[in-house]
Amino acid sequence: MEKLTRFFTNLMKKYLPDPFVFAIGLTLLTIILAIVVQGQGLTEATSNWGKGFWNLLAFTTQMAVILAMGYVLARAPLVDRLLNKIVSRIHTPRGAIIVATLVGGVGSYLNWGFGLVIGGIIAKKLAVKVKGVHYPLIIASAYSGFTLYGLGLSASIPVLISTAGHPLEKAMGVIPLNQTIFSVPMLITTLIVIISLPLLNAWLHPKKQENIVEILPELREEESVVEKVAVEEPTLANKLNNSRILSFLIVIVAAIFIFQDIRQGGSFDLNRINFIILFLGILLLGTPAKYVATLNEGIKSISGIFLQYPFYAGIMAIMAGSGLVETLAHWFVQFSTEHTLPFFGLVSSFVINFFAPSAGGHWVVQGPFMIDAAKQLGASISQTSMSVMLGNAWNDLVQPFWILPALALSNLKLKDVMGYTVVMMIWIGIVYSGAVLIWGYIG
């Protein structure tokens, strides 16, 4: 196994560019595919790209908010103390790898934004505390838990199609969560991933000391910026900046709104989740000054999102405008039967996610075709929908865009961690493929 990981790591270090370069290359590749495969003209392809470049601006902002606010929540003293307590009980490199995977995985199961951030934070804490931990691997391990979001409470597609009034309701109806993420096959799959992935990651840890790269001294965790905030002078401005009462009052206002919203049947969409994370962070940080200081520390994790997500929006626009998504999906579906459609939905979703790394975004394009195929073949609509979600979560292990927050927190390069995530991706592919195939046959 060590030879395999070394092979992929060396391969990535030689040939894998930075995420931004990858996004540029993917843009050019998509334009070429639109011209060669779909027969679209260069002018039309570039027109689709330019018109779609800012299509996901609102979602880009939502992404930035959930990651930045998730960072603040993860760095709140109460959460920080809990993480330090967990870290204090770990004494071996492989134990550290297992814990980093579990924290990242469970956090992502609960909410993908929170999981991305808290996994990276505890991985860095463990790398500082436990001597002999291979730093690139523990960061990759914490990130690998992100795949559990596809089976969790914030899984975009299952949550969307369980909500009345979703865009494809007329074609497929409303699919309750007990037929997707809370179905018995998916709960078993979740359990298998939670048990096997940490063990796999621990197995990947280098045995020879010369192959271990520990965290650099300059990256060792310093005193949290939260603790550095202090009142300079007893002025009215400083009293307001450090007022716990002010924070508490605005949290009460937010709580009243959320309570009323739930009573009126409001859905927990991304905006509601961001709202809760923001005000929970204010409550746990205690004062406006501490919240702002911690937020400023977390802003560094979102710069890549603002730079790169418009490029992926443009790529998605080319895919949709040229019909590439339908062509790719159709190519896979033509081999499908009633029982195997979910499997080919999984594989096609994996491929499409390279070009459209957003479950909600690529469901809008791929979903109608997959639902139509399920109806024609007599396949389960809930299984087909869930397979698209799992393909997305599977591909995220090697999708450079989603690794950006982990890289920002760890000061590592993409090529440092991708060799390990490729091996993790292979294992998760086996688990997810087996799950949807068995589910497709047993019904």
Short mmCIF file of C-alpha atoms in Angstrom, two decimals:
data_model
loop_
_atom_site.label_atom_id
_atom_site.label_comp_id
_atom_site.label_asym_id
_atom_site.label_seq_id
_atom_site.Cartn_x
_atom_site.Cartn_y
_atom_site.Cartn_z
CA MET A 1 0.00 0.00 0.00
CA GLU A 2 2.87 2.36 0.79
CA LYS A 3 4.28 1.75 -2.72
CA LEU A 4 0.89 2.57 -4.24
CA THR A 5 0.54 5.85 -2.33
CA ARG A 6 4.14 6.79 -3.14
CA PHE A 7 3.43 6.13 -6.83
CA PHE A 8 0.39 8.43 -6.87
CA THR A 9 2.11 11.07 -4.72
CA ASN A 10 5.13 11.20 -7.04
CA LEU A 11 2.82 11.29 -10.05
CA MET A 12 0.86 14.24 -8.65
CA LYS A 13 3.98 16.15 -7.65
CA LYS A 14 5.33 15.87 -11.19
CA TYR A 15 2.21 16.57 -13.23
CA LEU A 16 -0.58 18.11 -11.11
CA PRO A 17 -0.82 21.93 -11.37
CA ASP A 18 -2.34 24.28 -8.80
CA PRO A 19 -6.18 24.33 -8.55
CA PHE A 20 -6.50 27.60 -10.47
CA VAL A 21 -4.42 26.26 -13.35
CA PHE A 22 -6.56 23.10 -13.26
CA ALA A 23 -9.72 25.25 -13.57
CA ILE A 24 -8.27 27.10 -16.57
CA GLY A 25 -7.26 23.82 -18.23
CA LEU A 26 -10.69 22.33 -17.57
CA THR A 27 -12.32 25.38 -19.16
CA LEU A 28 -10.27 24.95 -22.33
CA LEU A 29 -10.96 21.20 -22.40
CA THR A 30 -14.71 21.77 -22.08
CA ILE A 31 -14.66 24.25 -24.97
CA ILE A 32 -12.77 21.71 -27.12
CA LEU A 33 -15.27 18.95 -26.20
CA ALA A 34 -18.20 21.23 -27.04
CA ILE A 35 -16.68 21.86 -30.47
CA VAL A 36 -15.48 18.32 -31.26
CA VAL A 37 -18.23 16.20 -29.63
CA GLN A 38 -21.25 18.47 -29.97
CA GLY A 39 -20.28 20.30 -33.15
CA GLN A 40 -20.69 23.68 -31.51
CA GLY A 41 -18.84 26.67 -32.91
CA LEU A 42 -16.04 28.37 -30.99
CA THR A 43 -17.97 31.64 -30.88
CA GLU A 44 -21.07 29.98 -29.43
CA ALA A 45 -19.06 27.99 -26.86
CA THR A 46 -17.18 31.05 -25.65
CA SER A 47 -20.44 33.01 -25.61
CA ASN A 48 -22.03 30.40 -23.33
CA TRP A 49 -18.93 30.52 -21.12
CA GLY A 50 -18.97 34.30 -20.78
CA LYS A 51 -22.72 34.52 -20.18
CA GLY A 52 -22.58 31.82 -17.53
CA PHE A 53 -19.42 33.07 -15.81
CA TRP A 54 -21.34 34.87 -13.06
CA ASN A 55 -24.36 32.54 -12.93
CA LEU A 56 -23.31 31.10 -9.58
CA LEU A 57 -22.38 34.38 -7.95
CA ALA A 58 -25.07 33.98 -5.27
CA PHE A 59 -23.98 30.42 -4.57
CA THR A 60 -20.33 31.53 -4.52
CA THR A 61 -21.22 34.00 -1.79
CA GLN A 62 -23.16 31.33 0.12
CA MET A 63 -20.13 29.04 -0.14
CA ALA A 64 -17.80 31.74 1.11
CA VAL A 65 -20.12 32.55 4.00
CA ILE A 66 -20.54 28.97 5.16
CA LEU A 67 -16.79 28.33 5.09
CA ALA A 68 -15.82 31.61 6.79
CA MET A 69 -18.59 31.39 9.40
CA GLY A 70 -17.92 27.68 9.84
CA TYR A 71 -14.30 28.56 10.61
CA VAL A 72 -15.43 31.02 13.29
CA LEU A 73 -17.74 28.43 14.84
CA ALA A 74 -15.00 25.80 14.84
CA ARG A 75 -12.59 28.27 16.53
CA ALA A 76 -15.06 29.33 19.24
CA PRO A 77 -13.58 28.68 22.72
CA LEU A 78 -16.18 26.03 23.61
CA VAL A 79 -15.57 24.08 20.39
CA ASP A 80 -11.81 24.72 20.60
CA ARG A 81 -11.66 23.30 24.13
CA LEU A 82 -13.58 20.23 22.99
CA LEU A 83 -11.13 19.67 20.14
CA ASN A 84 -8.15 20.17 22.47
CA LYS A 85 -9.63 17.60 24.85
CA ILE A 86 -9.95 15.10 22.01
CA VAL A 87 -6.41 15.84 20.82
CA SER A 88 -4.95 15.40 24.33
CA ARG A 89 -6.06 11.76 24.35
CA ILE A 90 -4.25 10.83 21.13
CA HIS A 91 -0.63 9.72 21.32
CA THR A 92 0.16 7.75 18.13
CA PRO A 93 0.38 8.86 14.47
CA ARG A 94 -2.13 6.27 13.27
CA GLY A 95 -4.51 7.19 16.09
CA ALA A 96 -4.22 10.81 14.98
CA ILE A 97 -5.05 9.86 11.37
CA ILE A 98 -8.14 7.93 12.52
CA VAL A 99 -9.40 10.79 14.70
CA ALA A 100 -8.84 13.42 12.00
CA THR A 101 -10.83 11.29 9.53
CA LEU A 102 -13.66 10.73 11.99
CA VAL A 103 -13.96 14.38 13.01
CA GLY A 104 -13.90 15.55 9.38
CA GLY A 105 -16.37 12.81 8.41
CA VAL A 106 -18.87 13.29 11.24
CA GLY A 107 -18.66 17.07 10.84
CA SER A 108 -19.34 16.76 7.10
CA TYR A 109 -22.22 14.35 7.74
CA LEU A 110 -23.85 17.00 9.94
CA ASN A 111 -23.00 19.92 7.63
CA TRP A 112 -20.50 19.91 4.78
CA GLY A 113 -19.21 23.45 5.39
CA PHE A 114 -18.60 22.83 9.08
CA GLY A 115 -16.97 19.48 8.34
CA LEU A 116 -14.55 20.97 5.81
CA VAL A 117 -13.32 23.49 8.35
CA ILE A 118 -13.33 21.53 11.60
CA GLY A 119 -11.56 18.58 9.95
CA GLY A 120 -8.69 20.81 8.84
CA ILE A 121 -8.44 22.47 12.26
CA ILE A 122 -8.24 19.26 14.27
CA ALA A 123 -5.82 17.74 11.75
CA LYS A 124 -3.46 20.66 12.28
CA LYS A 125 -3.83 20.42 16.08
CA LEU A 126 -3.03 16.69 15.96
CA ALA A 127 -0.03 17.30 13.70
CA VAL A 128 1.33 19.76 16.28
CA LYS A 129 0.67 17.55 19.30
CA VAL A 130 1.49 14.04 18.09
CA LYS A 131 5.11 13.50 17.11
CA GLY A 132 5.77 11.51 13.94
CA VAL A 133 2.51 12.31 12.11
CA HIS A 134 2.88 12.57 8.33
CA TYR A 135 1.43 16.04 7.80
CA PRO A 136 0.20 15.74 4.17
CA LEU A 137 -1.60 12.48 5.03
CA ILE A 138 -3.41 13.81 8.11
CA ILE A 139 -4.66 16.81 6.13
CA ALA A 140 -5.79 14.51 3.29
CA SER A 141 -7.43 12.18 5.84
CA ALA A 142 -9.42 14.98 7.46
CA TYR A 143 -10.55 16.12 4.01
CA SER A 144 -11.50 12.58 2.95
CA GLY A 145 -14.30 12.62 5.53
CA PHE A 146 -15.97 15.20 3.28
CA THR A 147 -17.33 12.35 1.15
CA LEU A 148 -19.80 11.60 3.97
CA TYR A 149 -21.68 14.79 3.23
CA GLY A 150 -23.26 12.96 0.29
CA LEU A 151 -24.86 10.58 2.77
CA GLY A 152 -25.57 13.20 5.41
CA LEU A 153 -27.95 15.87 6.57
CA SER A 154 -26.77 18.50 4.08
CA ALA A 155 -26.66 16.25 0.99
CA SER A 156 -27.86 18.71 -1.66
CA ILE A 157 -29.88 16.46 -3.97
CA PRO A 158 -31.78 14.37 -1.37
CA VAL A 159 -32.61 17.48 0.67
CA LEU A 160 -33.73 19.34 -2.45
CA ILE A 161 -36.02 16.62 -3.83
CA SER A 162 -37.59 16.07 -0.40
CA THR A 163 -38.83 19.66 -0.42
CA ALA A 164 -42.22 20.51 -1.90
CA GLY A 165 -41.96 22.81 -4.90
CA HIS A 166 -38.50 21.71 -6.01
CA PRO A 167 -37.74 22.28 -9.74
CA LEU A 168 -38.31 18.65 -10.82
CA GLU A 169 -41.39 17.96 -8.68
CA LYS A 170 -43.69 17.59 -11.69
CA ALA A 171 -41.40 14.97 -13.23
CA MET A 172 -40.60 12.94 -10.10
CA GLY A 173 -42.73 14.12 -7.21
CA VAL A 174 -41.38 14.68 -3.70
CA ILE A 175 -38.98 11.97 -2.48
CA PRO A 176 -38.84 11.70 1.33
CA LEU A 177 -35.46 11.33 3.02
CA ASN A 178 -36.36 7.83 4.27
CA GLN A 179 -36.05 6.72 0.64
CA THR A 180 -32.61 8.30 0.15
CA ILE A 181 -30.13 9.15 2.91
CA PHE A 182 -32.18 7.49 5.66
CA SER A 183 -32.95 4.31 3.73
CA VAL A 184 -31.48 1.11 5.19
CA PRO A 185 -28.96 0.56 2.33
CA MET A 186 -27.64 4.11 2.64
CA LEU A 187 -27.43 3.95 6.44
CA ILE A 188 -25.41 0.74 6.11
CA THR A 189 -23.19 2.41 3.50
CA THR A 190 -22.63 5.33 5.89
CA LEU A 191 -21.59 2.92 8.64
CA ILE A 192 -19.19 1.09 6.31
CA VAL A 193 -17.53 4.36 5.28
CA ILE A 194 -17.24 5.62 8.87
CA ILE A 195 -15.54 2.38 9.93
CA SER A 196 -13.39 1.57 6.90
CA LEU A 197 -12.14 4.98 5.76
CA PRO A 198 -10.29 5.87 9.00
CA LEU A 199 -8.69 2.42 9.04
CA LEU A 200 -7.62 2.75 5.40
CA ASN A 201 -6.12 6.18 6.06
CA ALA A 202 -4.20 4.90 9.08
CA TRP A 203 -2.86 2.07 6.91
CA LEU A 204 -1.48 4.64 4.45
CA HIS A 205 0.80 6.21 7.07
CA PRO A 206 4.47 5.77 6.06
CA LYS A 207 6.34 3.17 8.10
CA LYS A 208 9.85 4.49 7.46
CA GLN A 209 10.89 7.64 9.32
CA GLU A 210 12.61 9.09 6.25
CA ASN A 211 9.28 9.13 4.38
CA ILE A 212 7.48 11.10 7.10
CA VAL A 213 7.06 14.85 6.62
CA GLU A 214 6.08 16.52 9.88
CA ILE A 215 4.46 19.92 10.18
CA LEU A 216 6.98 22.74 9.75
CA PRO A 217 7.94 24.66 12.91
CA GLU A 218 6.63 27.94 11.48
CA LEU A 219 3.22 26.34 10.91
CA ARG A 220 2.80 25.14 14.46
CA GLU A 221 -0.30 26.53 16.00
CA GLU A 222 0.14 29.83 17.75
CA GLU A 223 -2.04 31.49 20.34
CA SER A 224 -5.53 31.91 18.92
CA VAL A 225 -6.35 35.40 17.75
CA VAL A 226 -9.49 35.12 19.89
CA GLU A 227 -7.40 35.26 23.03
CA LYS A 228 -5.47 38.31 21.80
CA VAL A 229 -8.50 40.59 21.64
CA ALA A 230 -8.47 42.99 24.58
CA VAL A 231 -10.05 46.28 25.62
CA GLU A 232 -7.50 49.05 25.10
CA GLU A 233 -9.26 51.97 26.74
CA PRO A 234 -12.55 52.14 28.65
CA THR A 235 -14.16 54.26 25.92
CA LEU A 236 -17.77 53.89 24.87
CA ALA A 237 -16.66 52.47 21.50
CA ASN A 238 -14.50 49.78 23.13
CA LYS A 239 -17.23 48.93 25.60
CA LEU A 240 -19.66 48.38 22.73
CA ASN A 241 -17.09 46.37 20.74
CA ASN A 242 -16.59 44.05 23.71
CA SER A 243 -20.19 43.94 24.92
CA ARG A 244 -21.53 40.47 25.64
CA ILE A 245 -24.97 41.97 26.17
CA LEU A 246 -25.04 43.35 22.63
CA SER A 247 -24.09 39.95 21.19
CA PHE A 248 -26.68 38.21 23.34
CA LEU A 249 -29.46 40.57 22.29
CA ILE A 250 -28.86 40.13 18.56
CA VAL A 251 -28.72 36.34 19.04
CA ILE A 252 -32.13 36.52 20.78
CA VAL A 253 -33.53 38.43 17.78
CA ALA A 254 -32.12 35.77 15.42
CA ALA A 255 -33.53 32.96 17.59
CA ILE A 256 -37.00 34.52 17.48
CA PHE A 257 -36.84 34.69 13.70
CA ILE A 258 -35.71 31.06 13.34
CA PHE A 259 -38.41 29.87 15.76
CA GLN A 260 -41.10 31.74 13.80
CA ASP A 261 -39.69 30.53 10.49
CA ILE A 262 -39.82 26.88 11.61
CA ARG A 263 -43.39 27.30 12.85
CA GLN A 264 -44.38 28.67 9.45
CA GLY A 265 -42.81 25.71 7.63
CA GLY A 266 -39.60 27.36 6.47
CA SER A 267 -37.03 25.01 4.94
CA PHE A 268 -33.44 24.58 6.10
CA ASP A 269 -31.80 25.73 2.88
CA LEU A 270 -28.25 27.04 2.65
CA ASN A 271 -29.29 30.54 3.67
CA ARG A 272 -30.97 29.26 6.84
CA ILE A 273 -27.95 27.11 7.68
CA ASN A 274 -25.63 30.09 7.20
CA PHE A 275 -27.91 32.20 9.36
CA ILE A 276 -27.79 29.70 12.21
CA ILE A 277 -24.01 29.19 11.95
CA LEU A 278 -23.40 32.94 11.97
CA PHE A 279 -25.44 33.69 15.09
CA LEU A 280 -24.34 30.55 16.91
CA GLY A 281 -20.79 31.77 16.35
CA ILE A 282 -21.65 35.19 17.77
CA LEU A 283 -23.12 33.50 20.84
CA LEU A 284 -20.11 31.26 21.42
CA LEU A 285 -17.49 33.96 20.76
CA GLY A 286 -19.19 36.26 23.25
CA THR A 287 -18.43 39.74 21.90
CA PRO A 288 -18.56 41.48 18.51
CA ALA A 289 -14.81 42.24 18.66
CA LYS A 290 -13.87 38.59 19.19
CA TYR A 291 -16.17 37.49 16.39
CA VAL A 292 -14.70 39.99 13.90
CA ALA A 293 -11.11 39.10 14.88
CA THR A 294 -11.74 35.39 14.39
CA LEU A 295 -13.58 35.99 11.12
CA ASN A 296 -10.62 37.97 9.81
CA GLU A 297 -8.44 34.94 10.55
CA GLY A 298 -10.80 32.66 8.64
CA ILE A 299 -11.17 34.87 5.55
CA LYS A 300 -7.94 33.41 4.14
CA SER A 301 -9.73 30.08 3.56
CA ILE A 302 -12.15 31.52 0.98
CA SER A 303 -10.00 33.51 -1.47
CA GLY A 304 -9.75 30.57 -3.87
CA ILE A 305 -13.52 30.25 -3.96
CA PHE A 306 -14.03 33.79 -5.25
CA LEU A 307 -11.31 33.28 -7.85
CA GLN A 308 -12.24 29.82 -9.12
CA TYR A 309 -15.98 29.30 -8.73
CA PRO A 310 -16.88 31.66 -11.59
CA PHE A 311 -14.68 29.52 -13.85
CA TYR A 312 -16.67 26.43 -12.86
CA ALA A 313 -19.90 28.35 -13.46
CA GLY A 314 -18.63 29.09 -16.96
CA ILE A 315 -17.73 25.43 -17.48
CA MET A 316 -21.21 24.39 -16.36
CA ALA A 317 -22.72 26.89 -18.81
CA ILE A 318 -20.72 25.38 -21.68
CA MET A 319 -21.80 21.88 -20.59
CA ALA A 320 -25.47 22.88 -20.46
CA GLY A 321 -25.50 25.06 -23.56
CA SER A 322 -23.72 22.52 -25.76
CA GLY A 323 -25.60 19.47 -24.48
CA LEU A 324 -22.43 17.77 -23.23
CA VAL A 325 -24.09 16.71 -19.98
CA GLU A 326 -26.90 14.95 -21.82
CA THR A 327 -24.41 13.32 -24.18
CA LEU A 328 -22.26 12.00 -21.32
CA ALA A 329 -25.27 10.83 -19.33
CA HIS A 330 -26.85 9.21 -22.40
CA TRP A 331 -23.62 7.38 -23.19
CA PHE A 332 -23.68 5.74 -19.77
CA VAL A 333 -27.45 5.20 -19.63
CA GLN A 334 -27.57 3.32 -22.94
CA PHE A 335 -25.84 0.41 -21.18
CA SER A 336 -28.28 0.47 -18.29
CA THR A 337 -31.09 -1.80 -17.19
CA GLU A 338 -33.70 -1.34 -14.50
CA HIS A 339 -31.22 -2.65 -11.92
CA THR A 340 -27.99 -1.08 -13.16
CA LEU A 341 -29.19 2.46 -13.90
CA PRO A 342 -28.18 3.72 -10.40
CA PHE A 343 -24.65 2.37 -10.96
CA PHE A 344 -24.27 4.13 -14.31
CA GLY A 345 -25.84 7.22 -12.75
CA LEU A 346 -23.09 7.07 -10.13
CA VAL A 347 -20.31 6.75 -12.72
CA SER A 348 -21.69 9.46 -15.01
CA SER A 349 -22.10 11.79 -12.05
CA PHE A 350 -18.48 11.13 -11.07
CA VAL A 351 -17.30 12.20 -14.53
CA ILE A 352 -19.62 15.21 -14.78
CA ASN A 353 -18.53 16.47 -11.35
CA PHE A 354 -15.07 17.23 -12.74
CA PHE A 355 -16.76 19.89 -14.90
CA ALA A 356 -19.55 20.89 -12.51
CA PRO A 357 -18.40 20.45 -8.89
CA SER A 358 -21.71 21.37 -7.33
CA ALA A 359 -24.32 18.71 -6.61
CA GLY A 360 -27.18 21.19 -6.84
CA GLY A 361 -25.77 22.79 -9.96
CA HIS A 362 -25.17 19.64 -11.92
CA TRP A 363 -28.44 18.06 -10.74
CA VAL A 364 -30.29 20.87 -12.52
CA VAL A 365 -28.65 19.75 -15.78
CA GLN A 366 -28.27 15.98 -15.28
CA GLY A 367 -31.37 15.39 -13.15
CA PRO A 368 -34.08 15.69 -15.84
CA PHE A 369 -32.27 13.21 -18.11
CA MET A 370 -31.71 10.69 -15.30
CA ILE A 371 -35.32 10.87 -14.11
CA ASP A 372 -36.57 10.37 -17.67
CA ALA A 373 -34.26 7.34 -18.04
CA ALA A 374 -35.51 5.90 -14.73
CA LYS A 375 -39.11 6.18 -15.93
CA GLN A 376 -38.36 4.55 -19.27
CA LEU A 377 -36.46 1.64 -17.71
CA GLY A 378 -38.76 1.26 -14.71
CA ALA A 379 -35.88 1.95 -12.33
CA SER A 380 -36.26 3.47 -8.88
CA ILE A 381 -36.31 7.26 -9.00
CA SER A 382 -35.08 7.58 -5.41
CA GLN A 383 -32.15 5.22 -6.06
CA THR A 384 -31.27 6.99 -9.30
CA SER A 385 -31.32 10.38 -7.59
CA MET A 386 -29.20 9.15 -4.71
CA SER A 387 -26.69 7.59 -7.10
CA VAL A 388 -26.11 11.01 -8.69
CA MET A 389 -25.49 12.42 -5.21
CA LEU A 390 -23.01 9.66 -4.36
CA GLY A 391 -21.16 10.11 -7.66
CA ASN A 392 -20.76 13.76 -6.78
CA ALA A 393 -19.48 12.99 -3.25
CA TRP A 394 -17.15 10.30 -4.63
CA ASN A 395 -15.57 12.64 -7.16
CA ASP A 396 -15.12 15.37 -4.55
CA LEU A 397 -12.20 13.36 -3.14
CA VAL A 398 -10.18 14.30 -6.23
CA GLN A 399 -11.96 17.55 -7.20
CA PRO A 400 -9.38 20.31 -6.62
CA PHE A 401 -11.97 22.98 -5.94
CA TRP A 402 -13.26 21.44 -2.72
CA ILE A 403 -9.79 20.85 -1.28
CA LEU A 404 -9.08 24.60 -1.31
CA PRO A 405 -10.15 25.28 2.32
CA ALA A 406 -8.01 22.40 3.61
CA LEU A 407 -5.02 23.69 1.64
CA ALA A 408 -5.55 27.22 2.93
CA LEU A 409 -5.69 26.03 6.54
CA SER A 410 -2.67 23.74 6.20
CA ASN A 411 -0.38 25.80 3.92
CA LEU A 412 0.08 22.74 1.71
CA LYS A 413 -0.04 22.45 -2.08
CA LEU A 414 -2.57 20.37 -3.99
CA LYS A 415 0.17 18.03 -5.18
CA ASP A 416 1.12 17.29 -1.54
CA VAL A 417 -2.23 15.68 -0.68
CA MET A 418 -3.75 14.49 -3.96
CA GLY A 419 -1.71 11.27 -4.11
CA TYR A 420 -3.40 10.14 -0.91
CA THR A 421 -6.91 11.27 -1.86
CA VAL A 422 -6.63 9.26 -5.11
CA VAL A 423 -6.15 6.06 -3.07
CA MET A 424 -9.04 7.05 -0.80
CA MET A 425 -11.15 7.76 -3.90
CA ILE A 426 -10.48 4.25 -5.22
CA TRP A 427 -11.73 2.66 -1.99
CA ILE A 428 -14.80 4.90 -1.73
CA GLY A 429 -15.59 4.09 -5.36
CA ILE A 430 -15.65 0.39 -4.51
CA VAL A 431 -17.95 1.01 -1.53
CA TYR A 432 -20.37 3.30 -3.37
CA SER A 433 -20.44 1.14 -6.51
CA GLY A 434 -21.17 -1.97 -4.48
CA ALA A 435 -23.85 -0.15 -2.51
CA VAL A 436 -25.82 1.14 -5.51
CA LEU A 437 -25.51 -2.17 -7.41
CA ILE A 438 -26.78 -4.20 -4.47
CA TRP A 439 -29.50 -1.63 -3.79
CA GLY A 440 -30.52 -1.68 -7.46
CA TYR A 441 -31.02 -5.47 -7.42
CA ILE A 442 -32.63 -5.88 -3.99
CA GLY A 443 -34.98 -2.92 -4.52
#
